[in-house]
mmCIF file of C-alpha atoms and ligand atoms in Angstrom:
data_model
loop_
_atom_site.group_PDB
_atom_site.id
_atom_site.type_symbol
_atom_site.label_atom_id
_atom_site.label_comp_id
_atom_site.label_asym_id
_atom_site.label_seq_id
_atom_site.Cartn_x
_atom_site.Cartn_y
_atom_site.Cartn_z
ATOM 1 C CA MET A 259 -124.836 -27.681 -12.490
ATOM 2 C CA VAL A 260 -127.515 -26.260 -10.358
ATOM 3 C CA MET A 261 -128.519 -22.698 -11.827
ATOM 4 C CA ALA A 262 -129.225 -20.211 -8.977
ATOM 5 C CA ILE A 263 -132.512 -18.648 -9.458
ATOM 6 C CA ARG A 264 -132.262 -14.682 -9.371
ATOM 7 C CA GLU A 265 -134.018 -13.481 -6.116
ATOM 8 C CA VAL A 266 -136.988 -10.836 -7.365
ATOM 9 C CA ASP A 267 -138.601 -8.844 -4.597
ATOM 10 C CA TRP A 268 -141.841 -8.607 -6.719
ATOM 11 C CA GLN A 269 -143.475 -6.356 -3.834
ATOM 12 C CA HIS A 270 -141.196 -3.581 -5.069
ATOM 13 C CA TRP A 271 -140.554 -4.653 -8.579
ATOM 14 C CA HIS A 272 -140.724 -2.551 -11.302
ATOM 15 C CA GLY A 273 -140.539 -3.227 -15.004
ATOM 16 C CA GLU A 274 -137.979 -0.778 -16.554
ATOM 17 C CA MET A 275 -139.232 -1.651 -19.890
ATOM 18 C CA PRO A 276 -142.868 -1.254 -20.488
ATOM 19 C CA ALA A 277 -144.089 -3.011 -23.710
ATOM 20 C CA THR A 278 -147.471 -4.329 -25.376
ATOM 21 C CA LEU A 279 -148.638 -7.380 -27.183
ATOM 22 C CA MET A 280 -151.917 -7.805 -29.522
ATOM 23 C CA PHE A 281 -153.617 -10.948 -30.414
ATOM 24 C CA VAL A 282 -156.191 -10.366 -32.944
ATOM 25 C CA VAL A 283 -158.678 -13.243 -33.204
ATOM 26 C CA GLN A 284 -161.274 -13.798 -36.142
ATOM 27 C CA GLU A 285 -163.082 -16.895 -37.465
ATOM 28 C CA GLY A 286 -160.921 -19.700 -35.492
ATOM 29 C CA LYS A 287 -157.517 -17.761 -36.421
ATOM 30 C CA VAL A 288 -155.270 -15.744 -34.545
ATOM 31 C CA LEU A 289 -152.937 -13.278 -36.184
ATOM 32 C CA LEU A 290 -149.196 -13.950 -35.252
ATOM 33 C CA ILE A 291 -146.156 -12.933 -36.540
ATOM 34 C CA GLU A 292 -142.790 -13.719 -37.310
ATOM 35 C CA LYS A 293 -140.754 -10.992 -35.755
ATOM 36 C CA LEU A 294 -138.066 -9.933 -37.903
ATOM 37 C CA ARG A 295 -136.316 -7.418 -35.390
ATOM 38 C CA GLY A 296 -136.020 -6.510 -31.506
ATOM 39 C CA ILE A 297 -136.523 -8.525 -28.603
ATOM 40 C CA GLY A 298 -137.475 -11.807 -29.692
ATOM 41 C CA LYS A 299 -136.148 -11.656 -33.103
ATOM 42 C CA GLY A 300 -136.810 -14.775 -35.094
ATOM 43 C CA LYS A 301 -139.630 -15.711 -32.924
ATOM 44 C CA VAL A 302 -143.482 -16.020 -33.586
ATOM 45 C CA ASN A 303 -145.196 -13.804 -31.334
ATOM 46 C CA GLY A 304 -148.113 -11.068 -31.284
ATOM 47 C CA PRO A 305 -147.132 -7.649 -32.893
ATOM 48 C CA GLY A 306 -146.223 -5.421 -30.167
ATOM 49 C CA GLY A 307 -143.417 -3.468 -28.857
ATOM 50 C CA LYS A 308 -142.060 -0.924 -26.412
ATOM 51 C CA ILE A 309 -144.421 1.688 -25.002
ATOM 52 C CA ASP A 310 -142.966 5.266 -25.981
ATOM 53 C CA PRO A 311 -142.850 7.950 -23.504
ATOM 54 C CA GLY A 312 -146.126 9.533 -22.717
ATOM 55 C CA GLU A 313 -147.956 6.957 -24.577
ATOM 56 C CA THR A 314 -150.767 4.754 -23.041
ATOM 57 C CA PRO A 315 -150.463 1.111 -23.356
ATOM 58 C CA GLU A 316 -153.736 1.028 -25.691
ATOM 59 C CA GLN A 317 -152.016 3.751 -27.875
ATOM 60 C CA CYS A 318 -148.824 1.865 -28.286
ATOM 61 C CA VAL A 319 -150.590 -1.645 -29.348
ATOM 62 C CA VAL A 320 -152.354 0.338 -31.795
ATOM 63 C CA ARG A 321 -149.158 2.241 -33.265
ATOM 64 C CA GLU A 322 -147.310 -1.056 -33.003
ATOM 65 C CA CYS A 323 -149.740 -3.022 -35.289
ATOM 66 C CA GLN A 324 -149.963 -0.070 -37.636
ATOM 67 C CA GLU A 325 -146.102 -0.040 -38.048
ATOM 68 C CA GLU A 326 -145.278 -3.823 -37.997
ATOM 69 C CA LEU A 327 -148.416 -5.188 -39.857
ATOM 70 C CA HIS A 328 -150.248 -2.070 -41.428
ATOM 71 C CA ILE A 329 -153.376 -2.547 -39.360
ATOM 72 C CA THR A 330 -155.269 -0.760 -36.898
ATOM 73 C CA PRO A 331 -157.011 -2.953 -34.476
ATOM 74 C CA LEU A 332 -160.399 -1.686 -33.202
ATOM 75 C CA ASP A 333 -161.614 -1.652 -29.546
ATOM 76 C CA PRO A 334 -158.853 -3.485 -27.981
ATOM 77 C CA VAL A 335 -159.590 -5.265 -24.997
ATOM 78 C CA LYS A 336 -156.951 -5.537 -21.959
ATOM 79 C CA MET A 337 -156.464 -9.224 -21.073
ATOM 80 C CA GLY A 338 -153.298 -9.503 -18.968
ATOM 81 C CA GLU A 339 -150.067 -8.349 -17.987
ATOM 82 C CA LEU A 340 -146.843 -10.105 -17.766
ATOM 83 C CA CYS A 341 -143.905 -9.437 -15.592
ATOM 84 C CA PHE A 342 -140.783 -10.509 -16.891
ATOM 85 C CA ALA A 343 -137.485 -10.564 -14.705
ATOM 86 C CA MET A 344 -134.624 -10.759 -17.334
ATOM 87 C CA SER A 345 -131.299 -11.708 -16.878
ATOM 88 C CA ASP A 346 -129.454 -9.931 -19.683
ATOM 89 C CA ILE A 347 -131.774 -6.943 -20.579
ATOM 90 C CA PRO A 348 -134.026 -4.640 -18.657
ATOM 91 C CA ASP A 349 -136.909 -6.123 -16.960
ATOM 92 C CA ILE A 350 -140.211 -5.773 -19.174
ATOM 93 C CA HIS A 351 -143.619 -5.237 -18.157
ATOM 94 C CA CYS A 352 -146.019 -5.869 -20.827
ATOM 95 C CA HIS A 353 -149.478 -5.496 -21.492
ATOM 96 C CA VAL A 354 -151.560 -7.991 -23.568
ATOM 97 C CA PHE A 355 -154.722 -6.997 -25.533
ATOM 98 C CA MET A 356 -157.032 -8.904 -27.801
ATOM 99 C CA ALA A 357 -159.437 -7.749 -30.768
ATOM 100 C CA THR A 358 -161.743 -9.438 -32.931
ATOM 101 C CA ARG A 359 -161.773 -6.301 -35.404
ATOM 102 C CA TYR A 360 -159.317 -4.475 -37.327
ATOM 103 C CA GLU A 361 -158.936 -1.945 -40.715
ATOM 104 C CA GLY A 362 -156.270 -2.487 -43.309
ATOM 105 C CA VAL A 363 -154.796 -5.480 -44.655
ATOM 106 C CA PRO A 364 -152.176 -7.327 -42.611
ATOM 107 C CA THR A 365 -148.677 -6.770 -44.736
ATOM 108 C CA ALA A 366 -145.395 -7.917 -44.411
ATOM 109 C CA THR A 367 -142.927 -5.199 -43.274
ATOM 110 C CA GLU A 368 -139.314 -4.864 -42.138
ATOM 111 C CA GLU A 369 -140.543 -5.645 -38.789
ATOM 112 C CA ALA A 370 -142.780 -8.694 -39.098
ATOM 113 C CA ILE A 371 -144.410 -11.123 -41.574
ATOM 114 C CA PRO A 372 -148.182 -11.807 -40.581
ATOM 115 C CA LEU A 373 -149.009 -15.340 -39.972
ATOM 116 C CA TRP A 374 -152.833 -16.333 -39.756
ATOM 117 C CA THR A 375 -152.875 -19.450 -37.341
ATOM 118 C CA ASP A 376 -155.506 -21.814 -36.558
ATOM 119 C CA LEU A 377 -156.243 -21.590 -32.614
ATOM 120 C CA ASP A 378 -155.393 -25.331 -32.497
ATOM 121 C CA GLN A 379 -152.200 -25.028 -34.222
ATOM 122 C CA ILE A 380 -150.268 -22.149 -32.168
ATOM 123 C CA PRO A 381 -146.432 -22.958 -32.964
ATOM 124 C CA TYR A 382 -145.403 -22.963 -29.358
ATOM 125 C CA ASP A 383 -141.948 -24.461 -30.310
ATOM 126 C CA ARG A 384 -141.180 -21.095 -32.110
ATOM 127 C CA MET A 385 -142.426 -18.746 -29.209
ATOM 128 C CA TRP A 386 -141.342 -17.686 -25.983
ATOM 129 C CA GLU A 387 -141.267 -20.317 -23.357
ATOM 130 C CA ASP A 388 -143.948 -18.708 -21.161
ATOM 131 C CA ASP A 389 -146.525 -18.198 -23.949
ATOM 132 C CA ARG A 390 -147.366 -22.070 -23.104
ATOM 133 C CA CYS A 391 -148.294 -21.007 -19.849
ATOM 134 C CA TRP A 392 -150.943 -18.107 -20.696
ATOM 135 C CA LEU A 393 -151.786 -17.838 -24.479
ATOM 136 C CA ALA A 394 -154.360 -20.744 -24.856
ATOM 137 C CA GLY A 395 -156.030 -19.516 -21.717
ATOM 138 C CA MET A 396 -156.310 -15.902 -22.824
ATOM 139 C CA LEU A 397 -157.654 -17.099 -26.359
ATOM 140 C CA ALA A 398 -160.418 -18.853 -24.513
ATOM 141 C CA GLY A 399 -161.092 -15.374 -23.103
ATOM 142 C CA ARG A 400 -159.544 -15.572 -19.529
ATOM 143 C CA LYS A 401 -157.842 -12.536 -18.028
ATOM 144 C CA PHE A 402 -154.444 -13.109 -16.192
ATOM 145 C CA PHE A 403 -151.491 -11.508 -14.474
ATOM 146 C CA GLY A 404 -148.330 -13.390 -14.561
ATOM 147 C CA ARG A 405 -144.823 -13.133 -13.337
ATOM 148 C CA PHE A 406 -141.889 -14.783 -14.872
ATOM 149 C CA ILE A 407 -138.085 -15.231 -14.125
ATOM 150 C CA PHE A 408 -135.781 -15.539 -17.171
ATOM 151 C CA GLU A 409 -132.154 -16.474 -17.601
ATOM 152 C CA GLY A 410 -131.601 -15.599 -21.289
ATOM 153 C CA GLU A 411 -134.234 -17.118 -23.242
ATOM 154 C CA THR A 412 -134.840 -19.714 -20.669
ATOM 155 C CA MET A 413 -137.845 -19.560 -18.259
ATOM 156 C CA LEU A 414 -136.550 -20.597 -14.642
ATOM 157 C CA TRP A 415 -139.572 -19.778 -12.451
ATOM 158 C CA HIS A 416 -143.315 -18.641 -13.120
ATOM 159 C CA GLU A 417 -146.432 -17.689 -11.263
ATOM 160 C CA LEU A 418 -149.604 -17.158 -12.909
ATOM 161 C CA ASP A 419 -153.116 -15.661 -11.508
ATOM 162 C CA TRP A 420 -156.251 -16.186 -13.415
ATOM 163 C CA GLN A 421 -158.929 -13.608 -12.812
ATOM 164 C CA ALA A 422 -162.057 -15.233 -11.324
ATOM 165 C CA HIS A 423 -164.881 -15.143 -13.512
HETATM 166 N N1 LIG B 522 -145.168 -13.503 -26.193
HETATM 167 C C1 LIG B 522 -144.221 -12.802 -25.427
HETATM 168 N N2 LIG B 522 -143.818 -11.701 -25.874
HETATM 169 C C2 LIG B 522 -142.613 -11.397 -25.156
HETATM 170 C C3 LIG B 522 -141.983 -11.938 -24.266
HETATM 171 N N3 LIG B 522 -140.901 -11.027 -23.660
HETATM 172 C C4 LIG B 522 -141.012 -9.860 -24.602
HETATM 173 O O1 LIG B 522 -140.482 -8.990 -24.450
HETATM 174 N N4 LIG B 522 -142.123 -10.038 -25.295
HETATM 175 C C5 LIG B 522 -142.671 -9.074 -26.143
HETATM 176 C C6 LIG B 522 -142.925 -7.735 -25.630
HETATM 177 C C7 LIG B 522 -142.719 -6.763 -26.719
HETATM 178 O O2 LIG B 522 -143.874 -6.959 -27.593
HETATM 179 C C8 LIG B 522 -141.666 -7.462 -27.509
HETATM 180 C C9 LIG B 522 -140.566 -6.595 -27.131
HETATM 181 O O3 LIG B 522 -140.300 -5.276 -27.482
HETATM 182 P P1 LIG B 522 -139.643 -4.997 -29.120
HETATM 183 O O4 LIG B 522 -138.277 -5.350 -29.188
HETATM 184 O O5 LIG B 522 -140.322 -5.800 -30.216
HETATM 185 O O6 LIG B 522 -139.943 -3.382 -29.182
HETATM 186 P P2 LIG B 522 -140.045 -2.387 -30.475
HETATM 187 O O7 LIG B 522 -140.521 -2.870 -31.547
HETATM 188 O O8 LIG B 522 -140.484 -1.313 -29.979
HETATM 189 O O9 LIG B 522 -138.382 -2.601 -30.338
HETATM 190 P P3 LIG B 522 -137.304 -1.880 -31.541
HETATM 191 O O10 LIG B 522 -136.989 -2.967 -32.392
HETATM 192 O O11 LIG B 522 -138.353 -0.857 -32.328
HETATM 193 O O12 LIG B 522 -136.686 -1.154 -30.726
HETATM 194 O O13 LIG B 522 -141.449 -8.669 -27.024
HETATM 195 C C10 LIG B 522 -142.595 -13.249 -23.917
HETATM 196 O O14 LIG B 522 -141.793 -13.821 -22.937
HETATM 197 N N5 LIG B 522 -143.537 -13.619 -24.640
#
């Protein structure tokens, strides 16, 4: 069976659900989580979540790290944006950040289990499919803008632009 790819008018696309992700990197490791609830429950990801009304992406990513891991990332750097056209949930516009410093001790909560992960051992088979397209490049310091079409949890199409140095 051939699956028809949903037509997306990216010129006028607007993600109904703004969201964030944070990747803290220190000493050759990145702080990932096993996500215990919400969208992508059971997957490995960075901490993050939906932006509340009135919140900036930066305020959201700090709050989500506090809620999920009891840490406060310092000086978050915006690295990219991910536009997800989804089939079964509202479309998601995700702002992705990195940080090299944080306050607090990464702690397991009802939302997440912290997983310090070697940069060369990222468990892509436990992550969202698109992460293979951008995560390694971002961790190497490259900024990006990506668009993705998903059918359920399957990525049907993607387009990724890397910012010129
Ligand atoms: N790495 C990666 N992250 C994704 C993808 N799709 C996607 O929604 N995410 C992230 C963005 C958000 O951080 C998170 C979805 O928000 P959430 O359900 O965790 O939001 P939340 O914590 O506010 O939710 P809640 O349970 O408190 O209602 O998943 C993807 O394809 N790859």
